[in-house]
Amino acid sequence: MAKFGSGVSPKPNLLDVRDVCKQFPGVKALDGVEMQVRKGEVHALLGENGAGKSTLLKILSAALRADRGEATLDGVTLEPSETPRERQRAGLVTIYQEFNLLPFMSIAENLYLGCEPERRGFIDWAAMHDNSRALLTSLGLSVDPRRDVRHLSVAHQQMIEIGRAVARQAKLIVMDEPTAALGSREVEILHGVIGGLKARGVSFIYVTHRLDEVKMVCDSFTVLRDGRYVARGEVKAVETSDLVRLMVGRDVEFSKRARTARVGETALAVIGVARARLERPARHCTERSVDRSKGWRDLGVRRLGGRRAHGTGANYFRG
Ligand SMILES: Nc1ncnc2c1ncn2[C@@H]1O[C@H](COP(=O)(O)OP(=O)(O)OP(=O)(O)O)[C@@H](O)[C@H]1O
Ligand SMILES: [Mg+2]
């Protein structure tokens, strides 16, 4: 298997994944996958649509059980019988695209939900607000922790999710396509927060189809293709074209594919607008077109005519 970069690092491994296999009916989603993430680094998990990235992340967060394989976090075996909550307590926190925040509760309540500071058997609200303020400041956020989460932008809600992971003393924060719904300024803020936490020794697994982000924010990478481990290495040791080649399994003539993608994007824009007109208020596109749009995004194709994606892929084209 290909390895890029020296592989010799002073940082010890935090996560060690070996030989993970997962079969769905008719699909071998993962076949002998391995991955290592060091302490205090951002690790990109890369692969084309359907490569098995989300399946691996779900196994790590205990939302799914692997058929085979093993993983350790900080030297401790992650038992297949564990629940997602137990995995969180072990220090592995996953942030999904559809956030797990409670919109009608305050930022502070969301940050400390399930681990509220107590005093004489009651929630210590003063401590909770003070802790929240300190936590938000450490993430570079100046928002009042007493505000309801529903008033926050998508980017700020994502920060609250990260804050929640920090409040639970996460060692490894897993993010599946965290920037799919963010504008470029918001992506910058997110990367700043990730950089700050990395300096404090927190590790990240970062799934993205935007390879420019890998260069910007990630230290190392693992590439999956059709459920199989293909390569790993140091981001500094590879060019973006190397990553594309590893992901698709052959050289790609970039400009030709980008041109094709643009034609597809235009077609989809027309379909999206037509659907929006015909089907209001249900202005959603199909999962299939979302998947295909993600394929185009990894070629650097921008989003449809300035439309802003919010939340899950299912409402990617919300008008
Ligand atoms: N619950 C499921 N039941 C059946 N097949 C599934 C299920 N979840 C995923 N798969 C299949 O497993 C394979 C890997 O899917 P997965 O979602 O892990 O890919 P991915 O790398 O995250 O792709 P994407 O970049 O599109 O998010 C795909 O062929 C997918 O169709
Ligand atoms: Mg996925």
mmCIF file with all atom_site columns, C-alpha atoms and ligand atoms in Angstrom, residues 24-25 27 29 47-55 177 209 291 294, ligand 1:
data_model
loop_
_atom_site.group_PDB
_atom_site.id
_atom_site.type_symbol
_atom_site.label_atom_id
_atom_site.label_alt_id
_atom_site.label_comp_id
_atom_site.label_asym_id
_atom_site.label_entity_id
_atom_site.label_seq_id
_atom_site.pdbx_PDB_ins_code
_atom_site.Cartn_x
_atom_site.Cartn_y
_atom_site.Cartn_z
_atom_site.occupancy
_atom_site.B_iso_or_equiv
_atom_site.pdbx_formal_charge
_atom_site.auth_seq_id
_atom_site.auth_comp_id
_atom_site.auth_asym_id
_atom_site.auth_atom_id
_atom_site.pdbx_PDB_model_num
ATOM   1  C CA  . PHE A 1 24  ? -24.258 -4.276 3.800  1.00 0.00 ? 24  PHE A CA  1
ATOM   2  C CA  . PRO A 1 25  ? -26.723 -6.325 1.772  1.00 0.00 ? 25  PRO A CA  1
ATOM   3  C CA  . VAL A 1 27  ? -22.273 -4.060 -0.825 1.00 0.00 ? 27  VAL A CA  1
ATOM   4  C CA  . ALA A 1 29  ? -18.714 -1.085 2.332  1.00 0.00 ? 29  ALA A CA  1
ATOM   5  C CA  . GLY A 1 47  ? -12.338 8.939  -1.055 1.00 0.00 ? 47  GLY A CA  1
ATOM   6  C CA  . GLU A 1 48  ? -14.907 9.296  -3.796 1.00 0.00 ? 48  GLU A CA  1
ATOM   7  C CA  . ASN A 1 49  ? -18.642 8.982  -3.166 1.00 0.00 ? 49  ASN A CA  1
ATOM   8  C CA  . GLY A 1 50  ? -19.388 5.543  -1.750 1.00 0.00 ? 50  GLY A CA  1
ATOM   9  C CA  . ALA A 1 51  ? -15.756 4.850  -0.777 1.00 0.00 ? 51  ALA A CA  1
ATOM   10 C CA  . GLY A 1 52  ? -16.837 3.953  2.762  1.00 0.00 ? 52  GLY A CA  1
ATOM   11 C CA  . LYS A 1 53  ? -15.838 7.076  4.717  1.00 0.00 ? 53  LYS A CA  1
ATOM   12 C CA  . SER A 1 54  ? -19.129 7.630  6.550  1.00 0.00 ? 54  SER A CA  1
ATOM   13 C CA  . THR A 1 55  ? -19.455 3.918  7.260  1.00 0.00 ? 55  THR A CA  1
ATOM   14 C CA  . GLU A 1 177 ? -18.047 17.062 5.600  1.00 0.00 ? 177 GLU A CA  1
ATOM   15 C CA  . HIS A 1 209 ? -14.478 16.485 -0.906 1.00 0.00 ? 209 HIS A CA  1
ATOM   16 C CA  . ASP A 1 291 ? -24.467 12.747 -4.257 1.00 0.00 ? 291 ASP A CA  1
ATOM   17 C CA  . LYS A 1 294 ? -20.717 16.302 -4.135 1.00 0.00 ? 294 LYS A CA  1
HETATM 18 N N1  . LIG B 2 .   ? -27.183 1.513  5.579  1.00 0.00 ? 1   LIG B N1  1
HETATM 19 C C1  . LIG B 2 .   ? -26.718 1.074  4.406  1.00 0.00 ? 1   LIG B C1  1
HETATM 20 N N2  . LIG B 2 .   ? -27.279 0.035  3.781  1.00 0.00 ? 1   LIG B N2  1
HETATM 21 C C2  . LIG B 2 .   ? -26.797 -0.431 2.599  1.00 0.00 ? 1   LIG B C2  1
HETATM 22 N N3  . LIG B 2 .   ? -25.714 0.087  1.982  1.00 0.00 ? 1   LIG B N3  1
HETATM 23 C C3  . LIG B 2 .   ? -25.117 1.152  2.557  1.00 0.00 ? 1   LIG B C3  1
HETATM 24 C C4  . LIG B 2 .   ? -25.586 1.693  3.794  1.00 0.00 ? 1   LIG B C4  1
HETATM 25 N N4  . LIG B 2 .   ? -24.771 2.735  4.146  1.00 0.00 ? 1   LIG B N4  1
HETATM 26 C C5  . LIG B 2 .   ? -23.860 2.830  3.156  1.00 0.00 ? 1   LIG B C5  1
HETATM 27 N N5  . LIG B 2 .   ? -24.070 1.885  2.212  1.00 0.00 ? 1   LIG B N5  1
HETATM 28 C C6  . LIG B 2 .   ? -23.244 1.655  1.011  1.00 0.00 ? 1   LIG B C6  1
HETATM 29 O O1  . LIG B 2 .   ? -21.913 1.473  1.458  1.00 0.00 ? 1   LIG B O1  1
HETATM 30 C C7  . LIG B 2 .   ? -21.006 2.112  0.571  1.00 0.00 ? 1   LIG B C7  1
HETATM 31 C C8  . LIG B 2 .   ? -20.178 3.128  1.346  1.00 0.00 ? 1   LIG B C8  1
HETATM 32 O O2  . LIG B 2 .   ? -21.040 4.212  1.704  1.00 0.00 ? 1   LIG B O2  1
HETATM 33 P P1  . LIG B 2 .   ? -20.561 5.455  2.565  1.00 0.00 ? 1   LIG B P1  1
HETATM 34 O O3  . LIG B 2 .   ? -21.764 6.262  2.863  1.00 0.00 ? 1   LIG B O3  1
HETATM 35 O O4  . LIG B 2 .   ? -19.760 4.971  3.717  1.00 0.00 ? 1   LIG B O4  1
HETATM 36 O O5  . LIG B 2 .   ? -19.611 6.212  1.528  1.00 0.00 ? 1   LIG B O5  1
HETATM 37 P P2  . LIG B 2 .   ? -18.941 7.652  1.649  1.00 0.00 ? 1   LIG B P2  1
HETATM 38 O O6  . LIG B 2 .   ? -17.493 7.452  1.355  1.00 0.00 ? 1   LIG B O6  1
HETATM 39 O O7  . LIG B 2 .   ? -19.301 8.282  2.936  1.00 0.00 ? 1   LIG B O7  1
HETATM 40 O O8  . LIG B 2 .   ? -19.610 8.412  0.427  1.00 0.00 ? 1   LIG B O8  1
HETATM 41 P P3  . LIG B 2 .   ? -20.024 9.972  0.293  1.00 0.00 ? 1   LIG B P3  1
HETATM 42 O O9  . LIG B 2 .   ? -18.763 10.695 -0.092 1.00 0.00 ? 1   LIG B O9  1
HETATM 43 O O10 . LIG B 2 .   ? -21.007 9.972  -0.817 1.00 0.00 ? 1   LIG B O10 1
HETATM 44 O O11 . LIG B 2 .   ? -20.607 10.441 1.589  1.00 0.00 ? 1   LIG B O11 1
HETATM 45 C C9  . LIG B 2 .   ? -21.834 2.717  -0.541 1.00 0.00 ? 1   LIG B C9  1
HETATM 46 O O12 . LIG B 2 .   ? -21.865 1.800  -1.609 1.00 0.00 ? 1   LIG B O12 1
HETATM 47 C C10 . LIG B 2 .   ? -23.202 2.877  0.080  1.00 0.00 ? 1   LIG B C10 1
HETATM 48 O O13 . LIG B 2 .   ? -24.198 2.793  -0.891 1.00 0.00 ? 1   LIG B O13 1
#
